[in-house]
Structures are given as C-alpha cells and as structure tokens.
Tab-separated table of C-alpha atoms in Angstrom:
chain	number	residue	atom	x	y	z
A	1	UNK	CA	29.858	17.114	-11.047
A	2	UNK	CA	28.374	13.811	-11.751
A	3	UNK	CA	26.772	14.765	-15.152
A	4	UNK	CA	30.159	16.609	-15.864
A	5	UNK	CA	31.961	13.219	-15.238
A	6	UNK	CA	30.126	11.208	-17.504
A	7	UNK	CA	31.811	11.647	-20.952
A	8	UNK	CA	35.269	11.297	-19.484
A	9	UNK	CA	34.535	7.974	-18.184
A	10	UNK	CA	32.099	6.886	-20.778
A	11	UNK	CA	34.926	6.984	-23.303
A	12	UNK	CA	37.632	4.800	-21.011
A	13	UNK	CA	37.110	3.522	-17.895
A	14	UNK	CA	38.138	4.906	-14.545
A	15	UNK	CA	42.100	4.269	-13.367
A	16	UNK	CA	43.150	3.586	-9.968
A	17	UNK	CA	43.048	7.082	-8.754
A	18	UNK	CA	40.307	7.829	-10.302
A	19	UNK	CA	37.841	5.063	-8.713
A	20	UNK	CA	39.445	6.015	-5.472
A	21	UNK	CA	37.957	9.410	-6.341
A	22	UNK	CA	34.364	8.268	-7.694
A	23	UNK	CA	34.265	6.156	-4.144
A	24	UNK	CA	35.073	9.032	-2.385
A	25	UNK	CA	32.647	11.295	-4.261
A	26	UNK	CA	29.679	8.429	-4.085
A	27	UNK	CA	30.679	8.590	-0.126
A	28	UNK	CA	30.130	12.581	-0.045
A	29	UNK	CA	26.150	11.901	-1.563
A	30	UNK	CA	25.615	9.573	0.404
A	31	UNK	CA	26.238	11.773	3.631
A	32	UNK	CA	24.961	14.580	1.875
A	33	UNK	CA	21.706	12.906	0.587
A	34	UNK	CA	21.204	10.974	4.393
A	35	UNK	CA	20.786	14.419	5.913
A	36	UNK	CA	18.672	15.588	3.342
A	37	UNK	CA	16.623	12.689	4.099
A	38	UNK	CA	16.515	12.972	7.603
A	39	UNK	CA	15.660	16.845	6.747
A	40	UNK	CA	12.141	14.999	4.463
A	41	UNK	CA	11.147	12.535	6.863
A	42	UNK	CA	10.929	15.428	9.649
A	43	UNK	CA	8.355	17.057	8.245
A	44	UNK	CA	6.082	14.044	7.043
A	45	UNK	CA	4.622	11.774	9.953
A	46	UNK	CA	4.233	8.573	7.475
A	47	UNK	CA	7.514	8.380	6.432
A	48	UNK	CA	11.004	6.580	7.867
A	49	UNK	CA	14.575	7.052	6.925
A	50	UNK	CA	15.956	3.896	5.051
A	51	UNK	CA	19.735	4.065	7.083
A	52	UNK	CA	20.750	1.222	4.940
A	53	UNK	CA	20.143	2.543	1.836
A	54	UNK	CA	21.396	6.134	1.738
A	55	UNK	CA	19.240	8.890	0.060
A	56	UNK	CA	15.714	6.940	0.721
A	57	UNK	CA	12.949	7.388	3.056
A	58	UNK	CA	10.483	4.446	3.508
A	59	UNK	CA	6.601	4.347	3.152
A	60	UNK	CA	3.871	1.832	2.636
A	61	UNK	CA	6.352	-0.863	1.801
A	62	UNK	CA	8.526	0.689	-0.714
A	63	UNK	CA	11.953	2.968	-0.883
A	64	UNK	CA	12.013	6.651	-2.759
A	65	UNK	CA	14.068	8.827	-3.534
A	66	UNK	CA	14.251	11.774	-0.725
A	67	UNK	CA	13.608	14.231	-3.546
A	68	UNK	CA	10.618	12.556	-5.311
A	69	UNK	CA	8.811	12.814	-1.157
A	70	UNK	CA	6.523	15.568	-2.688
A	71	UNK	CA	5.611	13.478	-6.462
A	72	UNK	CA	4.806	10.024	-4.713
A	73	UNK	CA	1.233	8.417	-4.843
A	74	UNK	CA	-1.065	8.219	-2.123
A	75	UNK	CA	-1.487	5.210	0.357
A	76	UNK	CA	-4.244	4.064	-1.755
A	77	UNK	CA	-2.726	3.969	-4.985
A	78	UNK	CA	0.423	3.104	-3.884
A	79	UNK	CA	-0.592	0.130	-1.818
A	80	UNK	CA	-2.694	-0.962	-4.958
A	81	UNK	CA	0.407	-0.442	-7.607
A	82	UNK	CA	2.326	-2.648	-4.603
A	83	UNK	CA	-0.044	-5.360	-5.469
A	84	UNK	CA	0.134	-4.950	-9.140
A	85	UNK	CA	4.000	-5.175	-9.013
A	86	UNK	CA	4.470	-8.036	-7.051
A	87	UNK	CA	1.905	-9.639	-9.538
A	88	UNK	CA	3.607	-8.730	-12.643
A	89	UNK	CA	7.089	-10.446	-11.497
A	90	UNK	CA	9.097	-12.933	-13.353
A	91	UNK	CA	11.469	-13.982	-10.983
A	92	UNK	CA	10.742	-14.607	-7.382
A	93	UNK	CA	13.229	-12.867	-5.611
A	94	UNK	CA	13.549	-10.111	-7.802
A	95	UNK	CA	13.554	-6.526	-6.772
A	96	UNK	CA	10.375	-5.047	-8.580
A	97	UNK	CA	10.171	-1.150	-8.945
A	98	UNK	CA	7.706	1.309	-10.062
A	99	UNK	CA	9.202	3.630	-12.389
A	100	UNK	CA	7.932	6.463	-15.024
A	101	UNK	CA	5.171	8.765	-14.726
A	102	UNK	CA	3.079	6.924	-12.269
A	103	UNK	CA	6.016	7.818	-9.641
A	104	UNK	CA	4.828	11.384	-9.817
A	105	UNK	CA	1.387	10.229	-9.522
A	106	UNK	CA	0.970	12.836	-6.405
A	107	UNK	CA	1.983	15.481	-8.533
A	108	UNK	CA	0.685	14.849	-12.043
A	109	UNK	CA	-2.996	13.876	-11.266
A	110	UNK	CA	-3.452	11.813	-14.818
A	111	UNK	CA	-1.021	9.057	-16.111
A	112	UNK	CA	-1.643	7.266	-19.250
A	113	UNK	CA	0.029	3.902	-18.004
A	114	UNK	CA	2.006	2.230	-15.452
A	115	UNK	CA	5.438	1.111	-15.566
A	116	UNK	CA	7.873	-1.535	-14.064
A	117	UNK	CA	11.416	-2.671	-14.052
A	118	UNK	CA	12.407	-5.755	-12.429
A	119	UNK	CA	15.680	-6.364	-11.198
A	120	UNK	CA	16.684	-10.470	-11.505
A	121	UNK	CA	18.821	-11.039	-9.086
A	122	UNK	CA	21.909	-12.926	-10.351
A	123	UNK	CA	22.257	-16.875	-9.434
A	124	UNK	CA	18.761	-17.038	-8.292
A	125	UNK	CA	17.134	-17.735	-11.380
A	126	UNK	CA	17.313	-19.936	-14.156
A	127	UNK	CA	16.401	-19.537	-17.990
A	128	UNK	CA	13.557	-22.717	-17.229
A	129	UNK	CA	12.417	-20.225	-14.640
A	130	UNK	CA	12.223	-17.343	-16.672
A	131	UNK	CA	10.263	-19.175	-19.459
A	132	UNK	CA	7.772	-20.805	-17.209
A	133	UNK	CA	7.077	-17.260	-15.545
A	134	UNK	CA	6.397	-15.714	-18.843
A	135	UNK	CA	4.800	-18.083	-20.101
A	136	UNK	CA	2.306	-18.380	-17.130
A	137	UNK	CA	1.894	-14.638	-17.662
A	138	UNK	CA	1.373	-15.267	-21.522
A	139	UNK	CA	-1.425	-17.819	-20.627
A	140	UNK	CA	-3.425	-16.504	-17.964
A	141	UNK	CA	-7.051	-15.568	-18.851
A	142	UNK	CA	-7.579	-13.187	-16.074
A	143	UNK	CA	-6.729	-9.696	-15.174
A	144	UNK	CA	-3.793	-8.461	-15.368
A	145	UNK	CA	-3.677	-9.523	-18.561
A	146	UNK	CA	-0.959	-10.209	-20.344
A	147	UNK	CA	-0.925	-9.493	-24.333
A	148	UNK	CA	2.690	-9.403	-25.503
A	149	UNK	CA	6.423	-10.952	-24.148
A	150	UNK	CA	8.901	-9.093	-25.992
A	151	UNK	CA	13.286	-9.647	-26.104
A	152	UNK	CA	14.413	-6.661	-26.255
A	153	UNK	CA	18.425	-7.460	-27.066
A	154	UNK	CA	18.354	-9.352	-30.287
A	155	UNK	CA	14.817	-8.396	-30.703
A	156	UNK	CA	12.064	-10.914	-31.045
A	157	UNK	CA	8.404	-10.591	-30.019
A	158	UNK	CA	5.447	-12.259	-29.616
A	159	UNK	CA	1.198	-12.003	-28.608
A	160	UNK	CA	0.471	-13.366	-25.865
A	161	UNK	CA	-2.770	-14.882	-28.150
A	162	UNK	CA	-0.856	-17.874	-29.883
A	163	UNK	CA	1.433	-18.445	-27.034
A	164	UNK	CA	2.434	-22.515	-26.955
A	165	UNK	CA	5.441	-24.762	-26.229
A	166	UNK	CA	7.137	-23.511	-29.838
A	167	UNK	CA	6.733	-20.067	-28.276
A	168	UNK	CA	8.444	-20.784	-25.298
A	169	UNK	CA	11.185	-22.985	-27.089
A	170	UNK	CA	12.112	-20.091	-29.024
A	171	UNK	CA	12.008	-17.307	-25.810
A	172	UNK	CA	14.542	-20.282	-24.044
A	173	UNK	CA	16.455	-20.056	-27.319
A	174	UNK	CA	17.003	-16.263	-27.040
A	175	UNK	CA	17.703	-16.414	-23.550
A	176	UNK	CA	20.340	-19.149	-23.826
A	177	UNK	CA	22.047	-19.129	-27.903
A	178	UNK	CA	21.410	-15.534	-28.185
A	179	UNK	CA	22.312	-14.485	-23.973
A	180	UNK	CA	19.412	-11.928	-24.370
A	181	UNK	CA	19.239	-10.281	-20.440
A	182	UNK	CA	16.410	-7.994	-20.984
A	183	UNK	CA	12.474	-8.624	-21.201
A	184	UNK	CA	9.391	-6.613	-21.439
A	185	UNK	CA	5.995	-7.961	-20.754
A	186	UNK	CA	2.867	-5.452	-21.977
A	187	UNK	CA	-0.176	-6.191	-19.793
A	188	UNK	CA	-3.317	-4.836	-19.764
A	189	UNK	CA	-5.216	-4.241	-16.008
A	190	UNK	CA	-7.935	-2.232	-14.193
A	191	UNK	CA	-7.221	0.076	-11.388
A	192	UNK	CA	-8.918	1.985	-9.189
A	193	UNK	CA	-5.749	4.460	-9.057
A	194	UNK	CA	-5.870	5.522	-12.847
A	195	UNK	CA	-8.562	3.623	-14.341
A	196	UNK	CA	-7.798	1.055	-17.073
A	197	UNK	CA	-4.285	1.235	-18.551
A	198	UNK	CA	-1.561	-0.628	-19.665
A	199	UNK	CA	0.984	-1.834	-17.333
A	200	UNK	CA	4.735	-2.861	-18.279
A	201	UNK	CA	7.085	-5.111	-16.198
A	202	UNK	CA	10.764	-4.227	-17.676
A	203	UNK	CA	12.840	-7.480	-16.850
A	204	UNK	CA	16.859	-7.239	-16.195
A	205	UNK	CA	18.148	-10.204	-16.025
A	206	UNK	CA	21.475	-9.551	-14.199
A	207	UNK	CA	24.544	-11.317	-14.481
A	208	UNK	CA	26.912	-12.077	-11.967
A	209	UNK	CA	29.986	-9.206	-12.790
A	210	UNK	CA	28.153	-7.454	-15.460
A	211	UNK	CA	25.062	-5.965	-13.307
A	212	UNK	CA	26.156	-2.354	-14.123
A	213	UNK	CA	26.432	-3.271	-18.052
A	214	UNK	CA	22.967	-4.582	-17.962
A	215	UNK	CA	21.167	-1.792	-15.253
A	216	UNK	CA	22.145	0.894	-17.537
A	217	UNK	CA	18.590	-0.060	-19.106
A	218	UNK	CA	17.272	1.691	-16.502
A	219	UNK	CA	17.916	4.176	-13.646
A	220	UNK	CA	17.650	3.707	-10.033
A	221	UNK	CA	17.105	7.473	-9.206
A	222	UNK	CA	13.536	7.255	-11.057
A	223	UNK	CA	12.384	4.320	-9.923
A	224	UNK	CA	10.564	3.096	-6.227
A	225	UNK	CA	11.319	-0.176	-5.376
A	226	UNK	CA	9.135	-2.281	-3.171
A	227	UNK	CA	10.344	-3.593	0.261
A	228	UNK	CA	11.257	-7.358	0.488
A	229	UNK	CA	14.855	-7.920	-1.299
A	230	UNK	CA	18.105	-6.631	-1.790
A	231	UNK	CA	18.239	-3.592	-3.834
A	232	UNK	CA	20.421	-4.795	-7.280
A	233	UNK	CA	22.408	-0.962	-7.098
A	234	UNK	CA	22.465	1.704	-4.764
A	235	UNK	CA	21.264	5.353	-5.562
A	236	UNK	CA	24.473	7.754	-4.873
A	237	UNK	CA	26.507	6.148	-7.448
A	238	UNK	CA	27.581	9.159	-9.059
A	239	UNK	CA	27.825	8.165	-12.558
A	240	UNK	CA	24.735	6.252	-12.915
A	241	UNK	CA	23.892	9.905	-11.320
A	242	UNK	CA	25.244	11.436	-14.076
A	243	UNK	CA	24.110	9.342	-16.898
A	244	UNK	CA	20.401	9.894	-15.546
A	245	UNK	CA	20.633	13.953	-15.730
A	246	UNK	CA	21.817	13.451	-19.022
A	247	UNK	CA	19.482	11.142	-20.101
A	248	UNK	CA	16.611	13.541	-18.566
A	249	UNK	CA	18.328	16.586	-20.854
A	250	UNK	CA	18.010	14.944	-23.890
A	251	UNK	CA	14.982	14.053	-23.581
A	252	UNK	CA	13.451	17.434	-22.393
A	253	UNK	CA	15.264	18.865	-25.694
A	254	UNK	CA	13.627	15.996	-27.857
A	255	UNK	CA	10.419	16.250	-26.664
A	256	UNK	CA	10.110	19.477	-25.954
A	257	UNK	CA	8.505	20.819	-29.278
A	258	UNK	CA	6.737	17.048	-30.793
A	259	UNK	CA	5.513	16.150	-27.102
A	260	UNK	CA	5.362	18.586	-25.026
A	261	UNK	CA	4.072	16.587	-22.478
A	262	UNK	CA	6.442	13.898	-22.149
A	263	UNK	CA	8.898	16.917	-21.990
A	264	UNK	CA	7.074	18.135	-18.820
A	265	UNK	CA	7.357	14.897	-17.185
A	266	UNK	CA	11.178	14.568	-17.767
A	267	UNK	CA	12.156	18.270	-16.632
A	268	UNK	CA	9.794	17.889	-13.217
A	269	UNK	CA	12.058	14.768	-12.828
A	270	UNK	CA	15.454	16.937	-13.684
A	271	UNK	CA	14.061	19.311	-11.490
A	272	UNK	CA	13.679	17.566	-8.207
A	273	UNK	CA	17.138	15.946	-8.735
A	274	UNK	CA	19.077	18.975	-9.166
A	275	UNK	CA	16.625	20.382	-7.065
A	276	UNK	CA	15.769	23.478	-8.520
A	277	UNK	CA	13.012	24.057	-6.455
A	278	UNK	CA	12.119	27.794	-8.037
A	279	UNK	CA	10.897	25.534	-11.417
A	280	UNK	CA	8.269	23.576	-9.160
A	281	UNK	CA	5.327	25.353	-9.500
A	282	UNK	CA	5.768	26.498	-13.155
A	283	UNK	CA	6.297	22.843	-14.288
A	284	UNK	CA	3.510	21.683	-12.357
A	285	UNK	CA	1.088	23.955	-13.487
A	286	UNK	CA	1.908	23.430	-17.298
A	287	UNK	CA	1.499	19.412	-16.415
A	288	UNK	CA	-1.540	19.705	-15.086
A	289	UNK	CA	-2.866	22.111	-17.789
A	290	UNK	CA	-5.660	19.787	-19.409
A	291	UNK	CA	-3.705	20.135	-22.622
A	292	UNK	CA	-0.566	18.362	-20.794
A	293	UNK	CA	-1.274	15.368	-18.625
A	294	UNK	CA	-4.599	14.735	-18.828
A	295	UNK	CA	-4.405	14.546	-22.486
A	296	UNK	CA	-1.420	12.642	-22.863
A	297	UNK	CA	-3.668	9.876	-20.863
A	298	UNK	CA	-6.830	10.248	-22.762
A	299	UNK	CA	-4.307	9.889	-25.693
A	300	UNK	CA	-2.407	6.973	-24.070
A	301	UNK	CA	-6.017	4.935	-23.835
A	302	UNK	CA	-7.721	5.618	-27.076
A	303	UNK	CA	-4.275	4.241	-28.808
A	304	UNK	CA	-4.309	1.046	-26.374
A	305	UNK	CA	-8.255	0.704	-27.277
A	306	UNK	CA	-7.709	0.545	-30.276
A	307	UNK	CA	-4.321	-1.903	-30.537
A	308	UNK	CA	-6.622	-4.362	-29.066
A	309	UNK	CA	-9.465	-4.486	-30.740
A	310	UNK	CA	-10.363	-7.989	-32.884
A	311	UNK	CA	-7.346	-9.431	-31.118
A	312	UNK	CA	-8.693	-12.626	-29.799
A	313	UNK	CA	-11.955	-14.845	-30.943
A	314	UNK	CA	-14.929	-13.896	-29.112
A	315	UNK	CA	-15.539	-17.574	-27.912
A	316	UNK	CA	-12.234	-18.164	-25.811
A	317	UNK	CA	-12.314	-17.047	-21.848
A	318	UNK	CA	-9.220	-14.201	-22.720
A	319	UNK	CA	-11.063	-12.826	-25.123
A	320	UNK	CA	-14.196	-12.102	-22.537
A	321	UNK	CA	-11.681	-10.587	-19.891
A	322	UNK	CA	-10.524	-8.564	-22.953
A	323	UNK	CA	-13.954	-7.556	-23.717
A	324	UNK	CA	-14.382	-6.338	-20.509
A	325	UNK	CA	-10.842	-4.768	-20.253
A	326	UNK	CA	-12.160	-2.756	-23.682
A	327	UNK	CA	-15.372	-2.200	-22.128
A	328	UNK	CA	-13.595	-0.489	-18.675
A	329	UNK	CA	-11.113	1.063	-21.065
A	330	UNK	CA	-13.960	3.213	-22.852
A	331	UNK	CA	-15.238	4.155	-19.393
A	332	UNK	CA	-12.103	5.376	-18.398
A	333	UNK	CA	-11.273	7.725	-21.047
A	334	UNK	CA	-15.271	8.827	-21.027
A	335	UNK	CA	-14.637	10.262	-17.123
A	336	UNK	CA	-11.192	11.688	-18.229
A	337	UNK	CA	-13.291	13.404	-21.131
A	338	UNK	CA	-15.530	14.728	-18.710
A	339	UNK	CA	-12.824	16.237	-16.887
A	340	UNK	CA	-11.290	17.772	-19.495
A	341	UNK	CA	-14.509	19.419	-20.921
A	342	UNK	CA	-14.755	20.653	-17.534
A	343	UNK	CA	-11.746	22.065	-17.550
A	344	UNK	CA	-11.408	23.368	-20.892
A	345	UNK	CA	-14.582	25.754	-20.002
A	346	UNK	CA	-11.523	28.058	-19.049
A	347	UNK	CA	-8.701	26.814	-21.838
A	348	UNK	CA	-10.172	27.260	-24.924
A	349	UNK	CA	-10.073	24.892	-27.474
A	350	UNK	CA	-9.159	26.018	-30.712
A	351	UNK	CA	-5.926	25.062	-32.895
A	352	UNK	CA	-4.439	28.711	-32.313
A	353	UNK	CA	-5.095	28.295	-28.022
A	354	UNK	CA	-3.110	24.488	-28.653
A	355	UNK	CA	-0.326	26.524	-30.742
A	356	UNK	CA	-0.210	29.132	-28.270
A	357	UNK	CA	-0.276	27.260	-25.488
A	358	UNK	CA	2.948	24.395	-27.109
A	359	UNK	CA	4.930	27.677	-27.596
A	360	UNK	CA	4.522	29.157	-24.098
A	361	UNK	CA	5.688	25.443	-22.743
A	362	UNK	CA	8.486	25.323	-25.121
A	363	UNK	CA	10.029	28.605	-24.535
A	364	UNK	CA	9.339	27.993	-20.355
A	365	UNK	CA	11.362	24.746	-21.033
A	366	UNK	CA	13.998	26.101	-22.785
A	367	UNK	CA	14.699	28.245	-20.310
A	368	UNK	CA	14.238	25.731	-17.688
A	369	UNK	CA	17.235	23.703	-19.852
A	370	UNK	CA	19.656	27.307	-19.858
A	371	UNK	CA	19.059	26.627	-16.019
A	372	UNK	CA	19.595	23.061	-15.630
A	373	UNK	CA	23.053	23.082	-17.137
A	374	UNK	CA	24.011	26.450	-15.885
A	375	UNK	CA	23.500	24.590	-12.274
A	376	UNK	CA	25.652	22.190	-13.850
A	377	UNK	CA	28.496	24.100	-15.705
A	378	UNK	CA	28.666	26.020	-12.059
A	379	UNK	CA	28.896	23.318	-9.540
C-alpha cells in the first residue's frame, strides 16, 4: 500500500483527510512492525526491543531494522564500524548511520566499501561548525584519511591534498550564498572487518521545517543508526516506505543486466522489506557466488588503488599514511584473490561460465521483480 501511495502524493500533497489517513496507516506499522519485533528479539539472546522507536531491535549500540536481524554484522565488526562512524562525523550531535552494503555484512561475506549518512540535527549546528569539521577532516594526516569534501547540491568539489583557508572560504560560501544542505566526505581507512576500503560519511544538513525535503537523500529503512541522539525520522512512515521499495525496484531493473551485483544487493534489501522470505536463499547464494560479491569488492579496491596513486608528494606525512593505506590496500585485494581462486576451483572461469552465469542471475531477478510487485499490486 505504501509503494502504491507514492505517485498519488508525489504529484500533490496530501489533504486533510488524507494525512488523517497516512497517520492512521503509519500507526497500523508501527503496531504491526512492534510485534514483529518482539517476534525477532525472541529468538536472538543479544538483542532488545527499541519501544521508543517502533520497528527496531537494539544491539551493540545501534538500532536496525527488525527485518535486516538476519543481514547485520557481527559484534566485532559492528563495534569496529561504531568507532569508525562516530569518527567520521561532522556535527557533534548528529545522528550517524551505517547504511549500504556493509549493513548486510552478515549476509554478504565481501563488501567493497563502507558507507555513512549523517543526520545534522537542525539548530545545533552552525555553517562555522560545519567548515571547521571538514576541514579538520580535510587536514588530518592520519587514518581515516580523508581525500575529498564534496557539495553535492550546487555541486562543487575538492581534494583533500590542497585543502587551505580559500578552500574553506569557498565550502562556507556554498553552505551560506548557495544554502547547499548536503555533503559527502570520501575517506580512505583500514579495517579489520573488510580490509582496506573506502569509507563515505553522507552529511544532511537538516533544516528546521524542511527535514523531510532534505532526508529524501537517503532512507531510514536501510540504514543502522548508532545509539546516542535523537533519531532525525522515524521508520513506519509509510511514504518514505514507499519511496524506498520503489527506489529498490528501479534499481534491481537498472542493474540487473550491467551490474549484476549491485542488483543482488538491492533485491536482498527489497526482499527482507516485503519480506518475501521464499527469495532468501536464492539471492543469497547468487551474492555470495565468487562472481557476485566477492568480485564486486576485489573490483571496488583495484579502482580505489588506483584513483590514488601519485596523489600526494612523497615527502609530506599524508602522503606516508597514504603509502601505507596503498600498501594495505594491495594486501587486501591479494587475500580476496586468494579466496576467489579458491573458490573458482568449482566456478569455472571462462567468458562463456561469466555469460552463463549473468543470464541465470538476470532471469532469477526478473522473476524475483514479477514477484515483488505482484506482492504489491495484491496487498
């Protein structure tokens, strides 16, 4: 009903009656989705019900989604991408949340990077903050390292290598002249969890009365927030619901035949929303297929490698934590090489086995699709 909802409301806004209804349809998931939650955390000792927040369950400081409970990390990564997070922030009291691929981490085995979205709280923050944060980020020699601040919203980018008071004058001047409200910061760090990667930190910077015209960046019901502030939007609003399965459709259908992949990722994340548990397995297996996941991250590195190579002089201290960032890099995708050599003892490796293989996951996808909006059209 949700995804159904969508267009209508898209195009014009919701009347009276009709936000009377969407309130009393967000109240019906959120009942429904609190007993389904109750029904998760019953049969997993190291998880808690989040009563506040309808629809999550609570582990190693951070909220999920009820239906991701089988996807999510283990206590070791997850307690290490914690870290990461709260490192990567621009804002203080922002609301930080892993998001993408390394959500599934449990499920998926390989991810080729790691990915943020922080919420900015509106009226806690000012644009001076903002510019100092990134710019401390910009500067900082160590790891995480940070190689690129980009403005999404009139866009404007810049390395993180010739970062200086003109730089930062003209990231106040977007903020301000040109009321830009969304950043993204490309770091590069070192992880025990998935080796070395790139990590992202997407930055809303919400305003007070337009926080759903600025979250539509992003979705709540992929992302994992970690404990410690208010969440910016709650996860049963039905058409943020809505836009999300549609977003997810689209971009099975896009990806399904260039990236086959990517396409996996976004239908095991369509599937554990609409919860069409008989798809779990079969979408599973094809992701972790050495041709699927694990290559996507071998893929993911080797393009990263090579983006950073001659970026800094040799002399400077960033350029030595880079060294050793390209160094751990090379390492990384040398063990996922291993594995994948390993594994390709029983998946051949010739161009026909790739073609054959693409087909089998694009046909099993488009039939997952027919299924998705079949669930839909019915409900």
């Amino acid at each position: 009903m949700c995804a159904k909802l969508v267009p209508t409301f898209d195009e014009s806004g919701p009347r009276e009656d009709e936000k009377r209804f969407l309130g009393d349809l967000r109240n019906y998931i959120e009942e429904s989705w609190a007993e389904l939650a109750e029904f998760a955390a019953a049969r997993f000792k190291d998880v808690s019900v989040d009563s506040a927040h309808p629809g999550y369950l609570i582990r190693d400081k951070v909220l999920f989604p009820f239906y991701l409970h089988q996807d999510i990390p283990g206590t070791t990564e997850l307690a290490e991408f914690v870290t990461l997070g709260l490192s990567l922030r621009v804002t203080r009291d922002g609301v930080i949340c892993l998001s993408g691929s390394a959500v599934l981490l449990g499920a998926l085995k390989f991810v080729g990077d790691i990915d943020y979205c922080e919420y900015a709280v509106p009226g806690t923050y000012s644009t001076a903050d903002v510019v100092d944060a990134a710019g401390s980020h910009a500067v900082r020699t160590s790891c995480p390292l940070c190689e690129r601040v980009n403005v999404m919203n009139p866009k404007w980018s810049q390395s993180c290598v010739v970062w200086d008071s003109t730089t930062s004058a003209e990231l106040t001047r977007h903020l301000d002249e040109y009321n830009a409200h969304q950043l993204k910061l490309d770091f590069i760090t070192s992880t025990q969890a998935v080796g070395t990667v790139e990590a992202t930190n997407v930055v809303l910077l919400l305003a007070a009365g337009k926080e759903d015209e600025i979250a539509r960046a992003s979705f709540a019901a992929q992302e994992v927030p970690i404990l410690g502030a208010v969440l910016p939007r709650p996860l049963c609003e039905p058409l943020q619901l809505g836009r999300y399965i549609l977003f997810l459709i689209r971009q099975v259908q896009h990806f399904m035949s260039e990236d086959p992949a990517k396409a996996l990722k976004r239908a095991l994340s369509l599937a554990r929303i609409l919860m069409l548990s008989e798809w779990d397995e079969i979408l599973i297996d094809h992701l972790n297929d050495p041709r699927a996941a694990l290559t996507a991250a071998m893929k993911a590195r080797s393009q990263l490698l090579e983006k950073l190579r001659g970026v800094t002089k040799a002399d400077s201290p960033r350029a030595q934590t880079l060294v050793a960032l390209q160094r751990s890099i090379e390492s990384t995708i040398a063990e996922l090489k291993s594995v994948k050599t390993a594994s390709f003892e029983t998946y051949p490796v010739s161009q026909a086995a790739a073609d054959l293989w693409a087909g089998t996951v694009t046909f099993a996808l488009s039939s997952f699709i027919r299924d998705a909006q079949e669930a839909i059209a019915g409900d």
